Each structure stands twice: as structure tokens, then as C-alpha cells.
């Protein structure tokens, strides 16, 4: 069964450093998303991406964040200068408009720890 | 008012019993509804979409009440493996297809 994959599974970084989280969406999907979940809190939407551009972004997704689809398979989230409060689980998801109500399938996540 | 509200639980359920819980949403423009399941420190996994007519998938039954703006999930013949947090999720199907998550309802099935 096709699945979304993410690397790394855990990333530890120092405050102020740049991090890039990587995702490989399901191969025939066209819509890509990033969500995050701070420990003990609910899953929050960050950004959606379609046709090589951002479709929607949340208030969390400020100038420190960017997304990119550098090739035909990868989808990345970059945080330019990490803050302590960026520590969270980051989930990538993808969907295909032909799959019911745009059902989104999530990757296993990257746990980001900012020290 | 929160966009999606759920009773956090936990719901302690004897194995084999039936458990049901609801979720309310505030935005009447919401168009798609889902139940996801999340195990501790894992990703949300799609359990089922929720349709206006109600739908069933094995031991799981979902209902949608648009007039009262709530969604329900019923689990019959609970298994130990059903222990998880169940996330109510809505989608306004706007340009970005953003999902809005509830805080989750924790279910613990005990022998």
C-alpha cells in the first residue's frame, strides 16, 4: 500500500539554526501539506501546496517557514532560524482529488527538538 | 468557541462493549468530515470519511448531523487494539483544503 515517507524521524537542532524536513508524498498525489503537533496539543495546519505554489497557509507559517518541491518526488519544509517553540512533531500529508473528499494521508512525522 | 470540540475522555471501555462519542464543529461552511485515529506519538491515520447519510465500516459507524453541527463515532465489539485517540477532523474545502482537527477523544479498551 502506498504511503507517505518522511526523513529524518528525529532532528535535534540548536536555536537559530536552519532545518529542512523532507517528505516523499504518495506518488500519484497532487496536493501536499504540512501540519505540526506540539506535544500534548492538537494537530495544526501549516501550509498546503498544489501545482508548485502555496494554496493556503496558517498564521503559524510566517516568513521563517518555506516549502519547496525540488524534484518530482520530494516535498520539503524549511525553517530558517529555529526557535524553542518550533519544537514539535511535523507531519507531511498528501491527497488526490479523485480520492473521495480529498482524503489526506499522513507520513510518520519528524520530531523536531530545538535546544 | 473552538472550531472543532471533542470530549477528551478517557472513555474506559470493557472489551466487547460498545462506545460512542461526539464531536461538534462551529463552522457551518465545513463540507467534509473525517475520523482519524492517532496512537501515542504516531501520525494520524484515516479511519473513515463521514457522509451525510451516515456510513459504516465494519465495527465502526459514523453519523453526521449538519443541522446540529455534530459528528459521531460508534465502535461496536471493542477490541484491545481500538485503544487510541480518535480525532474529529473537518475540511472547508476552500482553496487550500485545510484540515481542522479536534483535540481528540481518548479511548482505553480494557480486558
Short mmCIF file of C-alpha atoms in Angstrom, two decimals:
data_model
loop_
_atom_site.label_atom_id
_atom_site.label_comp_id
_atom_site.label_asym_id
_atom_site.label_seq_id
_atom_site.Cartn_x
_atom_site.Cartn_y
_atom_site.Cartn_z
CA UNK A 1 0.00 0.00 0.00
CA UNK A 2 1.46 3.40 -1.00
CA UNK A 3 2.48 5.59 1.91
CA UNK A 4 3.95 8.98 2.71
CA UNK A 5 7.51 8.82 3.99
CA UNK A 6 9.42 11.41 5.98
CA UNK A 7 13.05 11.94 6.92
CA UNK A 8 14.60 12.28 9.37
CA UNK A 9 12.46 10.69 12.05
CA UNK A 10 14.08 12.87 14.70
CA UNK A 11 16.04 16.08 14.29
CA UNK A 12 17.78 17.91 17.09
CA UNK A 13 18.97 21.41 16.36
CA UNK A 14 20.14 24.50 18.19
CA UNK A 15 18.06 27.64 18.35
CA UNK A 16 18.76 29.88 15.37
CA UNK A 17 19.82 27.06 13.07
CA UNK A 18 18.12 26.19 9.80
CA UNK A 19 16.43 22.82 9.37
CA UNK A 20 14.95 21.09 6.35
CA UNK A 21 12.37 18.40 6.84
CA UNK A 22 11.82 16.06 3.92
CA UNK A 23 8.78 14.21 2.70
CA UNK A 24 8.01 11.89 -0.18
CA UNK A 25 4.26 12.05 -0.84
CA UNK A 26 2.26 9.21 -2.36
CA UNK A 27 3.35 9.05 -5.98
CA UNK A 28 0.12 9.92 -7.81
CA UNK A 29 -0.99 12.59 -5.35
CA UNK A 30 -1.04 16.21 -6.39
CA UNK A 31 -1.83 18.03 -3.14
CA UNK A 32 0.71 18.29 -0.36
CA UNK A 33 0.51 19.59 3.20
CA UNK A 34 2.48 20.20 6.33
CA UNK A 35 0.97 20.02 9.81
CA UNK A 36 2.55 20.18 13.20
CA UNK A 37 1.65 18.87 16.64
CA UNK A 38 3.22 20.27 19.76
CA UNK A 39 3.42 17.62 22.47
CA UNK A 40 0.08 17.25 24.21
CA UNK A 41 -1.73 19.57 21.80
CA UNK A 42 -3.86 19.13 18.73
CA UNK A 43 -2.67 18.79 15.16
CA UNK A 44 -2.38 22.21 13.48
CA UNK A 45 -2.35 23.06 9.79
CA UNK A 46 0.71 24.88 8.47
CA UNK A 47 0.51 25.01 4.70
CA UNK A 48 -0.96 23.40 1.61
CA UNK A 49 0.76 23.20 -1.77
CA UNK A 50 -0.55 22.46 -5.23
CA UNK A 51 0.79 22.97 -8.72
CA UNK A 52 4.10 24.27 -7.39
CA UNK A 53 2.65 27.01 -5.28
CA UNK A 54 1.20 27.57 -1.84
CA UNK A 55 -2.59 27.27 -1.79
CA UNK A 56 -3.15 28.29 1.80
CA UNK A 57 -1.05 28.94 4.86
CA UNK A 58 -1.81 29.45 8.52
CA UNK A 59 -0.71 32.24 10.84
CA UNK A 60 1.97 29.89 12.16
CA UNK A 61 3.57 29.74 8.71
CA UNK A 62 5.44 33.03 8.89
CA UNK A 63 8.50 34.25 6.97
CA UNK A 64 10.68 31.77 8.80
CA UNK A 65 8.98 28.90 7.01
CA UNK A 66 9.14 27.90 3.37
CA UNK A 67 8.15 24.90 1.29
CA UNK A 68 9.51 23.54 -1.90
CA UNK A 69 9.07 20.68 -4.31
CA UNK A 70 12.64 20.46 -5.60
CA UNK A 71 12.00 17.49 -7.86
CA UNK A 72 9.23 15.14 -8.89
CA UNK A 73 9.15 13.22 -5.65
CA UNK A 74 10.28 15.30 -2.66
CA UNK A 75 8.41 17.96 -0.73
CA UNK A 76 10.36 19.93 1.87
CA UNK A 77 9.66 22.24 4.77
CA UNK A 78 12.43 24.65 5.72
CA UNK A 79 12.60 26.60 8.96
CA UNK A 80 15.25 29.30 8.54
CA UNK A 81 16.02 30.22 12.13
CA UNK A 82 14.52 27.79 14.59
CA UNK A 83 13.02 28.89 17.90
CA UNK A 84 12.41 26.84 21.02
CA UNK A 85 8.68 26.96 20.34
CA UNK A 86 9.21 25.25 16.96
CA UNK A 87 9.81 22.01 18.85
CA UNK A 88 7.02 19.73 17.69
CA UNK A 89 6.13 16.75 15.56
CA UNK A 90 5.89 17.79 11.91
CA UNK A 91 3.65 15.71 9.69
CA UNK A 92 3.58 15.76 5.91
CA UNK A 93 0.38 14.68 4.17
CA UNK A 94 -0.79 14.25 0.62
CA UNK A 95 -4.08 13.80 -1.18
CA UNK A 96 -5.51 13.13 -4.58
CA UNK A 97 -8.64 14.96 -5.70
CA UNK A 98 -10.05 11.76 -7.04
CA UNK A 99 -9.84 10.06 -3.64
CA UNK A 100 -13.20 10.79 -2.09
CA UNK A 101 -13.31 14.03 -0.18
CA UNK A 102 -9.65 14.84 -0.75
CA UNK A 103 -8.74 12.37 1.97
CA UNK A 104 -5.33 13.20 3.31
CA UNK A 105 -2.77 10.57 4.21
CA UNK A 106 -0.10 11.37 6.74
CA UNK A 107 3.54 10.41 6.97
CA UNK A 108 5.08 9.10 10.21
CA UNK A 109 6.35 12.56 11.15
CA UNK A 110 9.63 14.20 12.04
CA UNK A 111 10.15 15.01 15.68
CA UNK A 112 11.97 18.35 15.82
CA UNK A 113 13.69 19.27 19.05
CA UNK A 114 15.13 22.78 19.31
CA UNK A 115 17.57 23.30 22.16
CA UNK B 1 -15.73 28.76 20.63
CA UNK B 2 -13.25 26.20 19.29
CA UNK B 3 -13.69 25.22 15.66
CA UNK B 4 -13.82 21.52 16.49
CA UNK B 5 -14.58 20.34 20.00
CA UNK B 6 -14.29 16.88 21.45
CA UNK B 7 -14.63 15.33 24.88
CA UNK B 8 -11.03 14.45 25.71
CA UNK B 9 -12.05 11.36 27.72
CA UNK B 10 -10.68 8.93 28.54
CA UNK B 11 -13.52 6.58 27.79
CA UNK B 12 -12.76 3.37 29.64
CA UNK B 13 -14.45 0.56 27.71
CA UNK B 14 -14.65 -3.13 28.60
CA UNK B 15 -13.52 -5.37 25.77
CA UNK B 16 -16.51 -6.33 23.63
CA UNK B 17 -18.59 -3.34 24.66
CA UNK B 18 -19.89 -0.51 22.52
CA UNK B 19 -18.65 3.04 22.87
CA UNK B 20 -19.85 6.21 21.18
CA UNK B 21 -18.70 9.77 21.28
CA UNK B 22 -19.41 13.01 19.51
CA UNK B 23 -17.66 16.00 18.11
CA UNK B 24 -19.11 19.45 17.43
CA UNK B 25 -17.92 21.93 14.84
CA UNK B 26 -18.57 25.63 14.70
CA UNK B 27 -18.17 26.50 11.04
CA UNK B 28 -21.32 25.74 9.08
CA UNK B 29 -19.31 26.08 5.87
CA UNK B 30 -17.47 22.86 6.71
CA UNK B 31 -18.04 20.39 3.92
CA UNK B 32 -16.05 17.26 4.55
CA UNK B 33 -15.73 15.32 7.76
CA UNK B 34 -13.41 12.57 8.88
CA UNK B 35 -12.46 10.44 11.81
CA UNK B 36 -8.75 9.80 12.21
CA UNK B 37 -7.12 7.57 14.76
CA UNK B 38 -3.86 8.50 16.46
CA UNK B 39 -1.73 6.21 18.56
CA UNK B 40 0.69 7.71 21.05
CA UNK B 41 3.36 9.79 19.27
CA UNK B 42 2.32 8.43 15.88
CA UNK B 43 0.77 10.01 12.83
CA UNK B 44 -2.99 10.45 12.39
CA UNK B 45 -4.39 7.57 10.36
CA UNK B 46 -7.58 7.96 8.40
CA UNK B 47 -10.29 5.80 9.93
CA UNK B 48 -13.21 6.87 7.79
CA UNK B 49 -14.83 9.73 5.96
CA UNK B 50 -18.23 10.77 7.29
CA UNK B 51 -21.08 11.18 4.86
CA UNK B 52 -24.42 12.90 5.33
CA UNK B 53 -26.28 9.63 5.08
CA UNK B 54 -24.11 8.02 7.73
CA UNK B 55 -21.72 5.24 6.95
CA UNK B 56 -20.38 2.05 8.43
CA UNK B 57 -17.06 0.31 8.10
CA UNK B 58 -17.02 -2.98 9.93
CA UNK B 59 -17.42 -2.28 13.64
CA UNK B 60 -17.27 1.49 13.13
CA UNK B 61 -20.28 3.67 12.38
CA UNK B 62 -20.11 7.40 11.72
CA UNK B 63 -23.00 9.84 11.63
CA UNK B 64 -23.21 13.46 10.58
CA UNK B 65 -25.86 15.90 11.75
CA UNK B 66 -25.45 19.11 9.79
CA UNK B 67 -28.37 20.87 11.44
CA UNK B 68 -26.85 20.47 14.89
CA UNK B 69 -23.28 20.55 13.59
CA UNK B 70 -22.04 17.38 15.18
CA UNK B 71 -20.41 14.15 14.11
CA UNK B 72 -20.45 10.90 15.98
CA UNK B 73 -18.43 7.72 16.01
CA UNK B 74 -19.64 4.42 17.39
CA UNK B 75 -17.40 1.43 17.93
CA UNK B 76 -19.05 -1.95 18.42
CA UNK B 77 -17.48 -5.06 19.94
CA UNK B 78 -14.45 -3.07 21.12
CA UNK B 79 -11.05 -4.71 20.79
CA UNK B 80 -7.97 -4.01 22.86
CA UNK B 81 -6.38 -2.70 19.66
CA UNK B 82 -9.05 0.02 19.44
CA UNK B 83 -7.33 1.83 22.30
CA UNK B 84 -6.21 5.11 20.76
CA UNK B 85 -7.09 8.77 20.44
CA UNK B 86 -9.83 9.44 17.92
CA UNK B 87 -9.54 12.74 16.10
CA UNK B 88 -12.52 14.53 14.63
CA UNK B 89 -11.49 16.46 11.53
CA UNK B 90 -13.34 18.92 9.31
CA UNK B 91 -12.47 20.42 5.96
CA UNK B 92 -14.00 23.56 4.49
CA UNK B 93 -12.77 22.53 1.06
CA UNK B 94 -11.55 26.04 0.43
CA UNK B 95 -8.65 26.56 -1.95
CA UNK B 96 -6.11 25.12 0.43
CA UNK B 97 -8.07 22.06 1.51
CA UNK B 98 -7.00 22.70 5.08
CA UNK B 99 -7.97 20.15 7.73
CA UNK B 100 -9.02 21.41 11.16
CA UNK B 101 -8.51 18.92 13.95
CA UNK B 102 -10.25 18.49 17.25
CA UNK B 103 -8.20 17.76 20.32
CA UNK B 104 -9.13 14.08 20.24
CA UNK B 105 -11.09 11.64 22.38
CA UNK B 106 -9.02 9.05 24.16
CA UNK B 107 -10.45 5.53 24.29
CA UNK B 108 -9.00 2.82 26.51
CA UNK B 109 -10.31 -0.69 25.96
CA UNK B 110 -9.63 -2.97 28.89
CA UNK B 111 -9.86 -6.76 29.21
#
